[in-house]
Amino acid sequence: MKKSIVTVKNVHGRKLGEYVQEDWKSLVNIKGELRDADDKLILPVKVKAFSGDFTLTDSEGRQWARFYNGYFPHEYTNIFRDVYNDIVELSDNLSKHHKMLLIAMIGFLFLQRNQ
């Protein structure tokens, strides 16, 4: 099966990890995996293909990120005048390393969504 692989590196060029996504287009779900530099699974990824919604939870039940397409929290209306902003909630309990991998993966998902 064909796969897309996004390799994430730090400012020194050292590999931090990868996001591997199955390229088979599904109308139901997009599946992928976030892996560390040693190719160990960190986070399974499942995104609703039609809406783009996701809640990413690791094997221990900790939520890493959440996105609901079209949802805009009322409390952000004073900060953002335009309500068409995509807002992804990231967990505060992640290491800087894991946040960098997560943001790279989410960026790739959003780029894919707009194609």
PDB file of C-alpha atoms in Angstrom:
ATOM      1  CA  MET A   1       0.000   0.000   0.000  1.00  0.00           C
ATOM      2  CA  LYS A   2       1.269   3.452  -0.841  1.00  0.00           C
ATOM      3  CA  LYS A   3       2.130   5.701   2.116  1.00  0.00           C
ATOM      4  CA  SER A   4       3.080   9.319   2.708  1.00  0.00           C
ATOM      5  CA  ILE A   5       5.945   9.832   5.136  1.00  0.00           C
ATOM      6  CA  VAL A   6       6.689  13.177   6.775  1.00  0.00           C
ATOM      7  CA  THR A   7      10.077  13.212   8.485  1.00  0.00           C
ATOM      8  CA  VAL A   8      10.466  15.807  11.260  1.00  0.00           C
ATOM      9  CA  LYS A   9      13.939  17.104  12.094  1.00  0.00           C
ATOM     10  CA  ASN A  10      15.234  19.558  14.671  1.00  0.00           C
ATOM     11  CA  VAL A  11      17.219  22.718  13.837  1.00  0.00           C
ATOM     12  CA  HIS A  12      20.430  20.659  13.775  1.00  0.00           C
ATOM     13  CA  GLY A  13      19.053  18.218  11.203  1.00  0.00           C
ATOM     14  CA  ARG A  14      18.591  15.371  13.680  1.00  0.00           C
ATOM     15  CA  LYS A  15      15.519  13.233  13.049  1.00  0.00           C
ATOM     16  CA  LEU A  16      12.863  13.665  15.756  1.00  0.00           C
ATOM     17  CA  GLY A  17      10.347  11.274  14.269  1.00  0.00           C
ATOM     18  CA  GLU A  18       7.937  10.635  11.420  1.00  0.00           C
ATOM     19  CA  TYR A  19       4.294  10.747  10.537  1.00  0.00           C
ATOM     20  CA  VAL A  20       3.281   7.851   8.272  1.00  0.00           C
ATOM     21  CA  GLN A  21      -0.125   8.021   6.587  1.00  0.00           C
ATOM     22  CA  GLU A  22      -1.869   5.452   4.447  1.00  0.00           C
ATOM     23  CA  ASP A  23      -2.538   7.101   1.092  1.00  0.00           C
ATOM     24  CA  TRP A  24      -5.569   5.011   0.283  1.00  0.00           C
ATOM     25  CA  LYS A  25      -8.327   7.620   0.276  1.00  0.00           C
ATOM     26  CA  SER A  26     -11.236   6.597   2.427  1.00  0.00           C
ATOM     27  CA  LEU A  27     -14.517   8.429   2.641  1.00  0.00           C
ATOM     28  CA  VAL A  28     -14.787   7.414   6.285  1.00  0.00           C
ATOM     29  CA  ASN A  29     -11.359   7.749   7.941  1.00  0.00           C
ATOM     30  CA  ILE A  30      -7.764   8.713   7.256  1.00  0.00           C
ATOM     31  CA  LYS A  31      -5.311   6.553   9.195  1.00  0.00           C
ATOM     32  CA  GLY A  32      -1.722   7.141  10.130  1.00  0.00           C
ATOM     33  CA  GLU A  33       0.898   6.774  12.848  1.00  0.00           C
ATOM     34  CA  LEU A  34       3.174   9.211  14.622  1.00  0.00           C
ATOM     35  CA  ARG A  35       6.524   7.533  15.313  1.00  0.00           C
ATOM     36  CA  ASP A  36       9.626   8.572  17.253  1.00  0.00           C
ATOM     37  CA  ALA A  37      13.206   8.677  15.880  1.00  0.00           C
ATOM     38  CA  ASP A  38      13.605   4.946  16.643  1.00  0.00           C
ATOM     39  CA  ASP A  39      10.468   4.130  14.604  1.00  0.00           C
ATOM     40  CA  LYS A  40       8.474   3.311  17.765  1.00  0.00           C
ATOM     41  CA  LEU A  41       4.736   4.072  17.613  1.00  0.00           C
ATOM     42  CA  ILE A  42       3.895   7.099  19.752  1.00  0.00           C
ATOM     43  CA  LEU A  43       0.381   7.912  18.604  1.00  0.00           C
ATOM     44  CA  PRO A  44      -2.140   6.203  16.309  1.00  0.00           C
ATOM     45  CA  VAL A  45      -3.961   8.735  14.132  1.00  0.00           C
ATOM     46  CA  LYS A  46      -7.523   8.456  12.880  1.00  0.00           C
ATOM     47  CA  VAL A  47      -9.201  11.446  11.224  1.00  0.00           C
ATOM     48  CA  LYS A  48     -12.734  11.648   9.868  1.00  0.00           C
ATOM     49  CA  ALA A  49     -12.127  12.050   6.131  1.00  0.00           C
ATOM     50  CA  PHE A  50     -15.319  13.942   5.354  1.00  0.00           C
ATOM     51  CA  SER A  51     -15.134  16.606   8.095  1.00  0.00           C
ATOM     52  CA  GLY A  52     -11.487  16.444   9.165  1.00  0.00           C
ATOM     53  CA  ASP A  53     -12.468  16.068  12.843  1.00  0.00           C
ATOM     54  CA  PHE A  54     -10.107  14.246  15.166  1.00  0.00           C
ATOM     55  CA  THR A  55      -9.412  13.489  18.794  1.00  0.00           C
ATOM     56  CA  LEU A  56      -5.940  11.999  19.154  1.00  0.00           C
ATOM     57  CA  THR A  57      -5.462   9.773  22.184  1.00  0.00           C
ATOM     58  CA  ASP A  58      -2.426   7.623  22.996  1.00  0.00           C
ATOM     59  CA  SER A  59      -2.448   4.004  24.188  1.00  0.00           C
ATOM     60  CA  GLU A  60      -2.632   5.153  27.819  1.00  0.00           C
ATOM     61  CA  GLY A  61      -5.796   7.174  27.191  1.00  0.00           C
ATOM     62  CA  ARG A  62      -4.156  10.625  27.301  1.00  0.00           C
ATOM     63  CA  GLN A  63      -5.591  13.129  24.848  1.00  0.00           C
ATOM     64  CA  TRP A  64      -2.912  14.838  22.733  1.00  0.00           C
ATOM     65  CA  ALA A  65      -5.038  17.017  20.456  1.00  0.00           C
ATOM     66  CA  ARG A  66      -8.594  17.698  19.377  1.00  0.00           C
ATOM     67  CA  PHE A  67     -10.131  19.408  16.355  1.00  0.00           C
ATOM     68  CA  TYR A  68     -13.759  19.832  15.385  1.00  0.00           C
ATOM     69  CA  ASN A  69     -14.185  21.371  11.949  1.00  0.00           C
ATOM     70  CA  GLY A  70     -16.461  24.392  12.148  1.00  0.00           C
ATOM     71  CA  TYR A  71     -16.364  24.639  15.955  1.00  0.00           C
ATOM     72  CA  PHE A  72     -15.257  28.060  17.188  1.00  0.00           C
ATOM     73  CA  PRO A  73     -15.255  28.694  20.949  1.00  0.00           C
ATOM     74  CA  HIS A  74     -17.220  31.810  21.855  1.00  0.00           C
ATOM     75  CA  GLU A  75     -14.495  32.964  24.272  1.00  0.00           C
ATOM     76  CA  TYR A  76     -12.093  33.415  21.307  1.00  0.00           C
ATOM     77  CA  THR A  77     -14.313  35.920  19.468  1.00  0.00           C
ATOM     78  CA  ASN A  78     -12.555  38.855  21.185  1.00  0.00           C
ATOM     79  CA  ILE A  79      -9.170  37.571  19.975  1.00  0.00           C
ATOM     80  CA  PHE A  80     -10.122  36.528  16.433  1.00  0.00           C
ATOM     81  CA  ARG A  81     -12.461  38.717  14.401  1.00  0.00           C
ATOM     82  CA  ASP A  82     -12.785  36.095  11.668  1.00  0.00           C
ATOM     83  CA  VAL A  83     -14.646  32.980  12.819  1.00  0.00           C
ATOM     84  CA  TYR A  84     -13.241  30.852   9.972  1.00  0.00           C
ATOM     85  CA  ASN A  85     -10.056  30.054  11.891  1.00  0.00           C
ATOM     86  CA  ASP A  86      -9.203  26.417  12.475  1.00  0.00           C
ATOM     87  CA  ILE A  87      -8.506  25.897  16.167  1.00  0.00           C
ATOM     88  CA  VAL A  88      -6.745  22.761  17.330  1.00  0.00           C
ATOM     89  CA  GLU A  89      -6.548  22.134  21.064  1.00  0.00           C
ATOM     90  CA  LEU A  90      -3.177  20.683  22.127  1.00  0.00           C
ATOM     91  CA  SER A  91      -2.544  19.098  25.494  1.00  0.00           C
ATOM     92  CA  ASP A  92      -0.398  21.121  27.905  1.00  0.00           C
ATOM     93  CA  ASN A  93       1.046  17.866  29.258  1.00  0.00           C
ATOM     94  CA  LEU A  94       3.189  17.024  26.227  1.00  0.00           C
ATOM     95  CA  SER A  95       6.939  17.400  25.982  1.00  0.00           C
ATOM     96  CA  LYS A  96       8.344  20.010  23.601  1.00  0.00           C
ATOM     97  CA  HIS A  97       9.632  17.151  21.449  1.00  0.00           C
ATOM     98  CA  HIS A  98       6.190  15.530  21.161  1.00  0.00           C
ATOM     99  CA  LYS A  99       4.521  18.896  20.477  1.00  0.00           C
ATOM    100  CA  MET A 100       6.882  19.498  17.550  1.00  0.00           C
ATOM    101  CA  LEU A 101       6.005  16.091  16.079  1.00  0.00           C
ATOM    102  CA  LEU A 102       2.295  16.674  16.666  1.00  0.00           C
ATOM    103  CA  ILE A 103       2.296  20.124  15.045  1.00  0.00           C
ATOM    104  CA  ALA A 104       4.149  18.786  11.993  1.00  0.00           C
ATOM    105  CA  MET A 105       1.601  15.976  11.672  1.00  0.00           C
ATOM    106  CA  ILE A 106      -1.380  18.329  12.034  1.00  0.00           C
ATOM    107  CA  GLY A 107       0.158  20.711   9.492  1.00  0.00           C
ATOM    108  CA  PHE A 108       0.414  17.843   7.012  1.00  0.00           C
ATOM    109  CA  LEU A 109      -3.213  16.834   7.660  1.00  0.00           C
ATOM    110  CA  PHE A 110      -4.397  20.392   7.020  1.00  0.00           C
ATOM    111  CA  LEU A 111      -2.355  20.639   3.811  1.00  0.00           C
ATOM    112  CA  GLN A 112      -3.829  17.339   2.590  1.00  0.00           C
ATOM    113  CA  ARG A 113      -7.325  18.473   3.481  1.00  0.00           C
ATOM    114  CA  ASN A 114      -7.044  21.531   1.204  1.00  0.00           C
ATOM    115  CA  GLN A 115      -5.971  19.579  -1.894  1.00  0.00           C
TER     116      GLN A 115
END
